[in-house]
XYZ file of C-alpha atoms in Angstrom:
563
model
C 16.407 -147.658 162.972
C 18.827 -146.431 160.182
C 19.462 -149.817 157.592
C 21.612 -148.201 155.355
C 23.540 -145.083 154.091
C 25.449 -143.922 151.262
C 26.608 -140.607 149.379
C 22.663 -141.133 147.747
C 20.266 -142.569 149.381
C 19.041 -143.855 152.746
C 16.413 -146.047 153.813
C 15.069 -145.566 156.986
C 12.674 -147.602 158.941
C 10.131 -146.582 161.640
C 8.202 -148.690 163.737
C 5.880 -148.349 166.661
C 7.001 -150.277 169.800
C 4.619 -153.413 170.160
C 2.055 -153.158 172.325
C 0.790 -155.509 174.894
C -2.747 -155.384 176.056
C -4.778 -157.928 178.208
C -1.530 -160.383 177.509
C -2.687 -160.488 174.269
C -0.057 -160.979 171.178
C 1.824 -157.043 169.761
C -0.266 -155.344 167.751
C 1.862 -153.802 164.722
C 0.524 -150.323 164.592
C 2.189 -148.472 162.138
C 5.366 -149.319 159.390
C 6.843 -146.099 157.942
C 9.241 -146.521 155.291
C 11.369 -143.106 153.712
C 13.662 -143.764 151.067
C 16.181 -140.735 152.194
C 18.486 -138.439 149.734
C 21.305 -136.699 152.420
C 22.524 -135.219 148.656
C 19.349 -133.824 147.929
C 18.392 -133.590 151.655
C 14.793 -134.596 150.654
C 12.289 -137.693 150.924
C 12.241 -139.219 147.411
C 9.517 -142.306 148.463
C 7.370 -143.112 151.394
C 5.663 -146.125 152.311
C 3.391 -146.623 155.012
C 1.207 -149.760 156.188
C -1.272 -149.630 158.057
C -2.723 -151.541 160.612
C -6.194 -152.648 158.655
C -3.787 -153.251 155.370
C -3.025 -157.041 154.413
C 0.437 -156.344 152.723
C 2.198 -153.210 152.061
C 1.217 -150.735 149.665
C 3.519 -148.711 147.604
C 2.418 -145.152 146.504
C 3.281 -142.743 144.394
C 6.823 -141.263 145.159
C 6.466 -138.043 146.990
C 9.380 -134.911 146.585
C 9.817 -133.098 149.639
C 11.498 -129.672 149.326
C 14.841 -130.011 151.701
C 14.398 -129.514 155.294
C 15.683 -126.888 157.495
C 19.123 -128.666 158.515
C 22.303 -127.321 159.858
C 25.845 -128.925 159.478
C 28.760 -128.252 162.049
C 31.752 -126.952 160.976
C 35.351 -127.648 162.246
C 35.436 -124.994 165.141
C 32.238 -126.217 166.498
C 30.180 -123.667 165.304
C 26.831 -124.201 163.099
C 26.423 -123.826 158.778
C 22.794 -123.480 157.785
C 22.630 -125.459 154.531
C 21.319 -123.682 151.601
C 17.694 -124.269 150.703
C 17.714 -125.977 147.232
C 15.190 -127.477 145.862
C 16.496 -130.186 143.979
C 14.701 -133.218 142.127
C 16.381 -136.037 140.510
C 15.366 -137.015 136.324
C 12.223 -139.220 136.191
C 12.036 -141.683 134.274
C 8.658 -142.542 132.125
C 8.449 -145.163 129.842
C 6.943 -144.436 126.443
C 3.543 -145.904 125.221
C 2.242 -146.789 128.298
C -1.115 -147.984 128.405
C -2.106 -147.160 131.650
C -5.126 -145.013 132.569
C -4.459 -141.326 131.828
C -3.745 -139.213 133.897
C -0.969 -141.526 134.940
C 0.309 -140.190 138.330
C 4.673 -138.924 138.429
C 5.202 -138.177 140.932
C 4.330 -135.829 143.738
C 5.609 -132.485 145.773
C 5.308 -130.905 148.209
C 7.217 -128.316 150.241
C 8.117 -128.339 153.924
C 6.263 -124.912 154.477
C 2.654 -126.300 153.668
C 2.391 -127.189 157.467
C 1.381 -123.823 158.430
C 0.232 -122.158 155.342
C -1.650 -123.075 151.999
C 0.413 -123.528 148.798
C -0.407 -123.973 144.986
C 1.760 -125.751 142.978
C 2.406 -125.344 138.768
C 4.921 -126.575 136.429
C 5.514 -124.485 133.361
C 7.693 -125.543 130.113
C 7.014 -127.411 126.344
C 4.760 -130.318 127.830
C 2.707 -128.163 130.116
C 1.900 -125.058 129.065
C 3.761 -124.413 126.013
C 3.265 -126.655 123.061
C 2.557 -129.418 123.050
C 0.112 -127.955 126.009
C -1.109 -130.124 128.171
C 0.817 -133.565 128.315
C 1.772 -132.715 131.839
C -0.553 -131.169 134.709
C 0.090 -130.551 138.307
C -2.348 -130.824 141.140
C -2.233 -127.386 142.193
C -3.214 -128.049 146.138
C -1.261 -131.568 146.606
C 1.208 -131.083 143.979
C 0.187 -134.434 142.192
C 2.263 -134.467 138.688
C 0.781 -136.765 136.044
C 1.022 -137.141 132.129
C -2.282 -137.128 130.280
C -1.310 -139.242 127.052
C 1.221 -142.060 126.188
C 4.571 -140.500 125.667
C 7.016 -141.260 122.281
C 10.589 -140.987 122.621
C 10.923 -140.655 119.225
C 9.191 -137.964 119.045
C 10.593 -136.420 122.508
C 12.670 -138.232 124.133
C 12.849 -135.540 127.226
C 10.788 -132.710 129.013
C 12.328 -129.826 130.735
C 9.651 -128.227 133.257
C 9.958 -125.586 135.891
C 7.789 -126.368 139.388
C 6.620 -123.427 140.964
C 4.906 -123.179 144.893
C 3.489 -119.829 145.695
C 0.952 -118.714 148.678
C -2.438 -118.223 148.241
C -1.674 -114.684 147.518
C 0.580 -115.456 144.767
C 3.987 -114.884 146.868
C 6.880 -117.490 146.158
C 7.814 -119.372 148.584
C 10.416 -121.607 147.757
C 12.416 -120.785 144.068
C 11.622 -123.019 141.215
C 13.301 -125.934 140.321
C 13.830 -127.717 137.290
C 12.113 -131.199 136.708
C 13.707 -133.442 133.986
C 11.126 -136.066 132.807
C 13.072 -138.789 130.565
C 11.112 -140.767 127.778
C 12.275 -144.295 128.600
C 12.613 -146.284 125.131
C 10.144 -149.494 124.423
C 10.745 -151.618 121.042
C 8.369 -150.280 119.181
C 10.322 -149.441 115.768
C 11.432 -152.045 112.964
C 14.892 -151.860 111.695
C 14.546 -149.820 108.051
C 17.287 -150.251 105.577
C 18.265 -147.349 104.050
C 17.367 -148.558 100.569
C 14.982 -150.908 99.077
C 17.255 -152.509 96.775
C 21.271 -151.998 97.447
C 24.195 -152.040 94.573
C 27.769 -153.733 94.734
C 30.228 -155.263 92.683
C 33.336 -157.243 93.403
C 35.753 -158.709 90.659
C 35.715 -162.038 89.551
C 38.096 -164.166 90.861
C 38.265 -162.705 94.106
C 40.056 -164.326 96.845
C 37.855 -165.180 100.165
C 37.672 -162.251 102.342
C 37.441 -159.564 99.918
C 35.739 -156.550 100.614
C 32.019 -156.325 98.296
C 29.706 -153.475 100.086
C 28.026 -152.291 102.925
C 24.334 -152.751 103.729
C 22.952 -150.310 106.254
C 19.697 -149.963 108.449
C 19.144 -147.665 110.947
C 16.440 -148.265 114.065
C 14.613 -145.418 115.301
C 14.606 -146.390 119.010
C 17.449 -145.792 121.552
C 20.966 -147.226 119.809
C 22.473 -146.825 123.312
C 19.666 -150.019 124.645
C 19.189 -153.403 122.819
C 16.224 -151.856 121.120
C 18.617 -149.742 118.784
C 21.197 -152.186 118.511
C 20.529 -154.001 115.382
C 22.256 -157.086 114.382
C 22.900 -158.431 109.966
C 22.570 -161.920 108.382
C 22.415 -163.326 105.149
C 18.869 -165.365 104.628
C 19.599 -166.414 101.548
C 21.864 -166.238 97.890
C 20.883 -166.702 94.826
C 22.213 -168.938 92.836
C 23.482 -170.819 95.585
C 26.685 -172.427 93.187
C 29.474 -173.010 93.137
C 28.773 -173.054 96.667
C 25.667 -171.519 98.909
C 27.967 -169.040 101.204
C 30.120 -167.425 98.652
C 29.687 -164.517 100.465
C 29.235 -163.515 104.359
C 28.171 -160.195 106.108
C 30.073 -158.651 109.634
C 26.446 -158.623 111.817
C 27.608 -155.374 113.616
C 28.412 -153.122 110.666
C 26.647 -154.774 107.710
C 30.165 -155.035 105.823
C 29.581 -157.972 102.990
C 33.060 -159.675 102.168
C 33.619 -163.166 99.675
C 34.172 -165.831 101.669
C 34.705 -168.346 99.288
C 36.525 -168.759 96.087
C 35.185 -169.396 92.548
C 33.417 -166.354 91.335
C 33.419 -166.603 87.759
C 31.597 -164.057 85.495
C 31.343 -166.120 82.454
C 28.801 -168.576 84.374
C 26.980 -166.001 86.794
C 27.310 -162.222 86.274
C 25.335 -161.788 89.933
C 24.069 -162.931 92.964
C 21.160 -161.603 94.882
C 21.348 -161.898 98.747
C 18.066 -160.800 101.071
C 19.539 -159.652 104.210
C 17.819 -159.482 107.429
C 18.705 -156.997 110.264
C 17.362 -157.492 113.650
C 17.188 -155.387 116.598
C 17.570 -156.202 120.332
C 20.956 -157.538 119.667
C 19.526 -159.758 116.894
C 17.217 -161.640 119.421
C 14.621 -164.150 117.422
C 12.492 -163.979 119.925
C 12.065 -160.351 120.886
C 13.925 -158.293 118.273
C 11.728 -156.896 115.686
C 13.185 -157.641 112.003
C 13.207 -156.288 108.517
C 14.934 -157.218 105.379
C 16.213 -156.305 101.917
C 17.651 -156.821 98.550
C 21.327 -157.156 97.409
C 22.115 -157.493 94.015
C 26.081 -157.581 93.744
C 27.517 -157.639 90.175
C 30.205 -159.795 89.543
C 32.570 -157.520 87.244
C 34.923 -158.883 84.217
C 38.585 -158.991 84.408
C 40.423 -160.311 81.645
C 40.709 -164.204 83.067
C 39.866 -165.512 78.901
C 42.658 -164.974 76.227
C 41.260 -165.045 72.812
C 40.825 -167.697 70.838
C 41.353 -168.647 67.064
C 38.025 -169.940 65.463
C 40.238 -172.707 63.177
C 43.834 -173.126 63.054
C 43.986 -172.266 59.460
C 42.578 -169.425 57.440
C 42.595 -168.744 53.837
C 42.708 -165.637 51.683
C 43.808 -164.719 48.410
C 44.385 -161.156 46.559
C 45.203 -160.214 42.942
C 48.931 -158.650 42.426
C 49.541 -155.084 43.015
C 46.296 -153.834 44.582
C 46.886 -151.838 48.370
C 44.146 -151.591 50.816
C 41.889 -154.654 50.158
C 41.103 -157.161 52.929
C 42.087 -160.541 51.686
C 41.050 -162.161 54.928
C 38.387 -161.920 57.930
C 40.216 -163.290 60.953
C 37.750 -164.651 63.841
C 38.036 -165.475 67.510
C 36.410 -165.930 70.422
C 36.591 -164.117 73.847
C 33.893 -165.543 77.031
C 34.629 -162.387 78.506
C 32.431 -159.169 78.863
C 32.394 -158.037 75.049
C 33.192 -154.494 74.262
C 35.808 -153.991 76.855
C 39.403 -154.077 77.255
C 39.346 -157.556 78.258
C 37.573 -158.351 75.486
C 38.878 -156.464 72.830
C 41.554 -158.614 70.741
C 44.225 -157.293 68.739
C 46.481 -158.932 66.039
C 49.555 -158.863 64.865
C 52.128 -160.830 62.429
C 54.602 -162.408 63.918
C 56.198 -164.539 61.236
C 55.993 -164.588 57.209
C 56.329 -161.011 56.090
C 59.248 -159.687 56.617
C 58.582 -156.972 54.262
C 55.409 -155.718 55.768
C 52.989 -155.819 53.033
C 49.998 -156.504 55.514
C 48.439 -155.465 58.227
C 45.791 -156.745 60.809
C 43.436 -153.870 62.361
C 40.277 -154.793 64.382
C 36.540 -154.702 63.343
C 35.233 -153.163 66.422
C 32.179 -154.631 66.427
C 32.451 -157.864 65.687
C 36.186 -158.134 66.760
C 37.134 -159.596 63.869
C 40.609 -159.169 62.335
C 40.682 -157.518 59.316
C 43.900 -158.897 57.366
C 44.611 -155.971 54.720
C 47.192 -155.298 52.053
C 49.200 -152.386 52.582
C 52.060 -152.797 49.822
C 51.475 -153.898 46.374
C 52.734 -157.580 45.721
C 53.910 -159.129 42.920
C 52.958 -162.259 41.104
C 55.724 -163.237 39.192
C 57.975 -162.354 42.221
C 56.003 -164.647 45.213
C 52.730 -166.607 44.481
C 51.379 -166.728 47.831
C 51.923 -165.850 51.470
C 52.524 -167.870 54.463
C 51.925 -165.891 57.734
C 51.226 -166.392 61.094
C 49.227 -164.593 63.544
C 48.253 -163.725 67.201
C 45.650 -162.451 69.049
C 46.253 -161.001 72.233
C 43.676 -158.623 74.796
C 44.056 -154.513 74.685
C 44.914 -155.273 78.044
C 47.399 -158.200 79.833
C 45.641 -160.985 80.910
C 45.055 -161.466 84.779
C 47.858 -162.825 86.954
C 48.163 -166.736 86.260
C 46.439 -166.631 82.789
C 48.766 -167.746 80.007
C 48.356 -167.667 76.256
C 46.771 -170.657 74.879
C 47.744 -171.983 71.310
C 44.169 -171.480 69.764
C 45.509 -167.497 70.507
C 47.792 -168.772 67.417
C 46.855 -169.395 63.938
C 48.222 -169.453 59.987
C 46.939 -167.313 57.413
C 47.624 -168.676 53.465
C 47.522 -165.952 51.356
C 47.659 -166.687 47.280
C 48.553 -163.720 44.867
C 46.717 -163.984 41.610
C 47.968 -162.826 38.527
C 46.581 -160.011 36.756
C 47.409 -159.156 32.774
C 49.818 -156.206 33.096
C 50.631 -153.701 30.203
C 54.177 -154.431 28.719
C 56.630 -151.845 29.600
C 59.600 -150.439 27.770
C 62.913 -149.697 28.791
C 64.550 -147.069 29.021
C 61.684 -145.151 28.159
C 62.262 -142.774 25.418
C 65.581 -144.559 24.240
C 67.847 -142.546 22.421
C 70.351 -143.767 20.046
C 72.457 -141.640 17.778
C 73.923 -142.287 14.062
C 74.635 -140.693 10.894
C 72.239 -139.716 8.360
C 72.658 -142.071 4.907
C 72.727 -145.249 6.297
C 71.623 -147.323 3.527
C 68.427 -149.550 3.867
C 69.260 -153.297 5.409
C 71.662 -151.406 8.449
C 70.840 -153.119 12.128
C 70.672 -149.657 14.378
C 69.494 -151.223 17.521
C 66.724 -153.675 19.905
C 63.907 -152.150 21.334
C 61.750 -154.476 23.583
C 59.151 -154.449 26.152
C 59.139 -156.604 29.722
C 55.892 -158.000 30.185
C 55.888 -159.441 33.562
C 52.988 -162.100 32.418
C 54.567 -163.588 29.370
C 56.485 -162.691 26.255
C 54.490 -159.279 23.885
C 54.507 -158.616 20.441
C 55.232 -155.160 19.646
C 54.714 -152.958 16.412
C 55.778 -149.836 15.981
C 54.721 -146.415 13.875
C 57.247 -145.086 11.510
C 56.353 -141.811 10.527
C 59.005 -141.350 7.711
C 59.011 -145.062 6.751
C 62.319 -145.702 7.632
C 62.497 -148.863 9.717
C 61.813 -151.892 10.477
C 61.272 -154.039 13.902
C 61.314 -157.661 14.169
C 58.289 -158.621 16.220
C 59.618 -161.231 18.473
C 62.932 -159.964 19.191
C 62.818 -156.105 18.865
C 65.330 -155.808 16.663
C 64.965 -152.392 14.674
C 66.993 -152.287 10.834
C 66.208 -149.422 7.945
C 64.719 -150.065 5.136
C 65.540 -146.867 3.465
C 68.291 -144.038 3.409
C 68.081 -142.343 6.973
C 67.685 -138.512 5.751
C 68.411 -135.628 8.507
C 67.232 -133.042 5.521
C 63.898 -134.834 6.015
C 61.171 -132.777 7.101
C 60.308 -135.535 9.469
C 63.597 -134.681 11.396
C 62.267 -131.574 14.152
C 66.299 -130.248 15.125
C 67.971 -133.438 14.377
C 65.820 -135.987 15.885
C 63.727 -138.804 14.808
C 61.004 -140.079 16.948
C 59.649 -143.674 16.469
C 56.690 -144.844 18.572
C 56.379 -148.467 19.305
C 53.492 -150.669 20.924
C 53.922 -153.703 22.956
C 50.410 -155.523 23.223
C 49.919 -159.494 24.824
C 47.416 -162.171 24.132
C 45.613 -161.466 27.825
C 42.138 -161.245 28.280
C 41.323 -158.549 27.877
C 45.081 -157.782 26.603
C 47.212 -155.159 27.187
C 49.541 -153.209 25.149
C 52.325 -150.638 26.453
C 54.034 -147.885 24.030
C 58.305 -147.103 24.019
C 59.787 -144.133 22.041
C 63.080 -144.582 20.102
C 64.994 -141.183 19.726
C 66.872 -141.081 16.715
C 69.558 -138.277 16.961
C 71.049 -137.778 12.970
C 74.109 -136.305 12.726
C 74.434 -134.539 9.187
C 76.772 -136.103 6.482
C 78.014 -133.921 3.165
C 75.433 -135.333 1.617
C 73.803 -131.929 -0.332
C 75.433 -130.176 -2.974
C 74.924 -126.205 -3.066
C 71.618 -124.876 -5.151
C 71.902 -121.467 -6.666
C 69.289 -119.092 -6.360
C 67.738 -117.976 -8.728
C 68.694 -120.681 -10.911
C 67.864 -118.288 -14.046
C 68.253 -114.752 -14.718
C 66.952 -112.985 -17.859
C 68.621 -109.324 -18.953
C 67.020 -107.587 -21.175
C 69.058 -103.962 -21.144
C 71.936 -103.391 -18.963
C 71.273 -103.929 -15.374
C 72.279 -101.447 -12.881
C 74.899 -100.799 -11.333
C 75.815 -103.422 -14.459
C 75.401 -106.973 -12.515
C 73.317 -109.447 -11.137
C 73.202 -110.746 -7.793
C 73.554 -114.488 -7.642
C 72.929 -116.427 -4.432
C 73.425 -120.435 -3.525
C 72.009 -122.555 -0.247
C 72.654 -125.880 1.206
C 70.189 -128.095 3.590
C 73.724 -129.631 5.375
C 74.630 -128.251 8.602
C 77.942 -126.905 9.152
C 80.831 -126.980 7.960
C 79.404 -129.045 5.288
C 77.501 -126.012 4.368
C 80.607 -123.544 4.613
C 82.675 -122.194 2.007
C 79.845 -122.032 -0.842
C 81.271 -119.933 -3.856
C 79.383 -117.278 -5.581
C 79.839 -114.021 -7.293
C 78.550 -111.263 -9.283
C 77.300 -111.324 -13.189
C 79.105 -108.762 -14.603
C 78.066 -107.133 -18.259
C-alpha cells in the first residue's frame, strides 16, 4: 500500500497476504520496502526482510535506470516519458575509516532482465588522475571508493556511468554521477600570523577601534566546522584594569573597552587570542591561538615642565651670539616627537629683543642666546620670563601648568672699553699768530667705564691739553707758513687711555684750519747782484716773493736796475 507521496520521493510498502496453515498463527513471508523518486522515475533504496531474518536489514542503495512509463495527456491520449537516466549527488563523508572498498551505491538498468550488461564510470577519480579512488562492479554495477576521501583536497567528483552489451553496444546514454565530499572536523583554526601588530592612541575612549585578528579554518565555512568563533585568554599587564580591551567573536575586530590607557605607565599590552571552530564549542571545536602585541601610541597629554622656577645667567656687555643660559624641562611623553618637542619663547622683560630662545634638539634644552649687544652702563641685568610650550597643541582637556613658566635673571658684566672721541676728526678754524697762552678749544673722550686721561702728539709743538678736562691752549705762535701746515691745516692726534686692566686707550684728531694773516713781508730775489761791465740790454732783473696767501701777497713792487 502507497504511505506517502510527494514531488520527490515515495515510499512504498509491499507485503505478502498472511497465510494460514493447519490454524496455525500468519507466517510473514516477505517485507519489500522501495523508497520511490516519481521525479527521477527510479528506485533510489530497497529493503527487503526475509522470512529467516531477525530484524530488517538495510543494504546498499540501489539506482534503477527509469522505467518504461507513459503519462496521459489532456485529450486522453498517451505521452511516452523520455528515458533519462538521472541520479541524485551522493553524499560521502571524508576520512572514513571503514573497510575499503567502501560500497556507494549501486546500478543497474531496467534492460538487464533479458540481456547481459557491463557497467563503467569514467572521470578524475576513476580513470583519470587520481586513478582509481572509484571502481564500478562491471556485472552488478556495485560503485565503491577504495581510500578515505579529503574534502580539502576535493571536495567533489564528477563521473560519467556507462552500461553497454556484451558486445560493447550502449544501451542506455550515460549519466552524470556527482559524488560530494561531506566535511568532518578535522582542521585547526590557523591564524594568519604568528604574532599580529596594532596600535591605538592613548587616551582612547571605550569602544575604540584597535585591529583585526584573523584565522581562517580549512574545513567547510558553510557547517560549524568552518565557523570559527574569537576570545581574549588573557592581557598582559592586566592594570589599570584586566579587560581594557575586548574582541567581536565573529570577525576578530579588537576595540578598548575601558578607559585609562596611558603611555607614560605602559607603552603595550600583549593579548593571546584563541579562535575556535564549531561555533566556538569547548567541547568539540578544535582551537588554536596567537599573539597580539598592540602599541599604545603618544599623543601630547604632558605639557612641559620647568626644572626650577628660577634660572640664572649672566653675559659680559656687547658680545652677540653667546648662550648666557641652558634652560631645562621635562616632558613624560614619547621623546623626539612633536609632543615632546618644547619650544620657548619670551614673553615678558625684553622689550627690545636682545635674546632669543632656540631648542637643543637633543636634549631639548633651551638655549637662551644674545642676539643684540647690551650695554653695561645702560642696564645691569635682565629680568625675563619664559614659556615652554609643545611643537604641537596639547590634547583636548590638557591645560598649561605653571611649572610650563619660569624667570630667567640675566646680569651684564662690565667690560673695559676703549675711550672714544667725539666728533671724530674735530675741526676748528682760527687765524694764524695767535700768541702762546690763547684757549682754542676742549677735546675729550667718553669712556663709558669711568673718566680717561688723554695726551696728545703735537707735531709742531704748538699746544697744550689739560689732562683731566681736555682743554687745548698754545704755547707758541700758531704759524700757517709752517711746513707742518699740508694746505692750511694742522692735524693734532690725541690718546685717551684708562686705568682698566688691561687698559684701554682710544685716539681723536683735532683739525686745525689756519687762515693766513699779513704776517710776511716781501723777500727780494736775488738779494745781491754784482756788475762787473754793462749788462745787456743795460739792466738787471730783480724779483721779490711772499709765503702769505692772497691778497696779502698782492701788489709786491719791483722793477728793473737800470745803468
Amino acid at each position: 500500500r502507497l504511505i506517502s507521496q510527494s514531488a520527490f520521493t515515495s515510499l512504498l510498502l509491499i507485503q505478502t497476504e498472511p497465510l494460514q496453515q493447519d490454524g496455525f498463527a500468519p507466517q510473514l513471508c516477505c517485507v519489500c520496502v522501495c523508497v520511490y523518486s516519481p521525479v527521477y522515475n527510479a528506485c533510489l533504496l530497497s529493503l527487503q526482510v526475509k522470512p529467516s531474518d531477525a530484524t530488517l536489514t538495510q543494504q546498499v542503495p540501489e539506482i534503477l535506470f527509469p522505467w518504461r512509463s507513459v503519462v496521459v495527456r489532456g485529450d486522453g491520449t498517451l505521452r511516452r516519458v523520455k528515458r533519462d537516466w538521472v541520479i541524485p549527488p551522493i553524499n560521502v563523508p571524508e576520512n572514513s575509516r571503514g573497510q575499503f572498498p567502501e560500497d556507494l551505491v549501486r546500478i543497474r538498468s531496467d534492460r538487464d532482465k533479458n540481456r547481459m550488461l557491463r557497467y563503467s564510470v569514467t572521470g578524475p577519480g576513476a580513470d583519470q588522475p587520481p586513478n582509481g579512488i572509484f571502481i564500478i562492479n562491471p556485472i552488478s554495477g556495485q560503485l565503491s571508493v577504495t581510500k578515505p576521501l579529503d574534502r580539502e583536497h576535493i571536495s567533489n567528483f564528477h563521473l560519467r556511468a556507462h552500461a553497454v552489451d556484451l558486445n560493447g553496444n550502449q544501451v542506455e546514454n550515460p549519466i552524470d554521477i556527482v559524488i560530494n565530499v561531506i566535511d568532518q572536523n578535522d582542521n585547526r583554526p590557523e591564524f594568519t600570523h604568528t604574532i599580529f601588530n596594532g596600535s591605538v592612541p592613548e587616551g582612547s575612549k571605550p569602544g575604540s577601534f584597535v585591529m583585526t585578528v584573523t584565522a581562517v579554518d580549512k574545513d567547510d565555512p558553510k557547517t560549524a566546522n568552518g565557523m570559527l568563533r574569537y576570545k581574549i585568554l588573557s592581557q598582559n599587564p592586566q592594570s589599570p584594569s584586566s579587560n581594557m580591551f575586548t574582541i567581536n567573536n565573529k570577525t576578530g575586530d579588537i576595540i578598548t573597552v575601558a578607559a585609562g590607557l596611558d603611555r607614560e605607565v605602559f607603552t603595550q599590552y600583549t593579548l593571546i587570542i584563541q579562535a575556535t571552530d564549531m561555533e566556538g564549542n569547548p567541547t568539540y571545536g578544535l582551537s588554536n591561538t596567537a599573539t597580539t602585541v598592540i602599541r599604545i601610541t603618544d599623543v601630547n597629554d604632558n605639557p612641559p615642565e620647568f626644572t626650577t622656577d628660577t634660572f640664572f645667567g649672566e653675559v659680559h656687555e656687547n658680545r652677540v651670539n653667546v648662550i648666557v643660559a641652558n634652560l631645562t624641562v621635562t616632558d613624560k611623553d614619547q621623546p623626539h616627537t612633536p609632543a615632546w618637542s618644547a619650544v620657548y619663547r619670551i614673553i615678558d622683560g625684553d622689550s627690545t629683543g636682545r635674546f632669543s630662545i632656540p631648542t637643543d634638539p637633543t636634549t631639548n634644552e633651551g638655549l637662551l642666546t644674545v642676539v643684540k649687544p647690551v650695554d653695561f652702563e645702560l642696564t645691569r641685568s635682565f629680568m625675563l620670563t619664559v614659556e615652554a610650550v609643545n611643537e604641537v597643541p596639547l590634547a583636548r582637556g590638557i591645560h598649561l601648568p605653571r611649572q610650563s613658566t619660569a624667570t630667567v635673571s640675566v646680569r651684564i658684566l662690565d667690560i673695559n672699553e676703549s675711550p672714544e672721541f667725539s666728533p671724530n676728526p674735530k675741526p676748528i678754524k682760527l687765524e694764524e699768530g695767535l700768541p702762546a697762552g690763547s684757549l682754542l678749544t676742549t677735546f675729550t673722550a667718553q669712556d663709558p667705564d669711568r673718566f680717561m686721561r688723554q695726551t696728545m702728539y703735537d707735531p709742531a709743538n704748538w699746544l697744550e691739553i689739560d689732562p683731566v678736562n681736555g682743554r687745548i691752549s698754545t704755547i707758541a705762535i700758531l704759524d700757517r707758513e709752517s711746513p707742518y701746515v699740508k694746505n692750511n691745516l694742522y692735524n693734532v692726534t690725541f690718546m685717551a687711555s684708562d686705568n682698566g686692566i688691561p687698559p684701554a686707550s682710544g685716539t681723536g684728531t683735532l683739525q686745525m684750519y689756519l687762515l693766513d694773516i699779513n704776517d710776511n713781508a716781501p723777500h727780494v730775489f736775488p738779494p745781491e747782484v754784482e756788475m762787473c761791465e754793462k749788462p745787456d740790454p743795460n739792466a738787471v732783473n730783480i724779483t721779490a716773493s711772499d709765503p702769505d696767501l692772497t691778497p696779502n701777497s698782492q701788489q709786491l713792487n719791483w722793477g728793473y736796475l737800470t745803468l
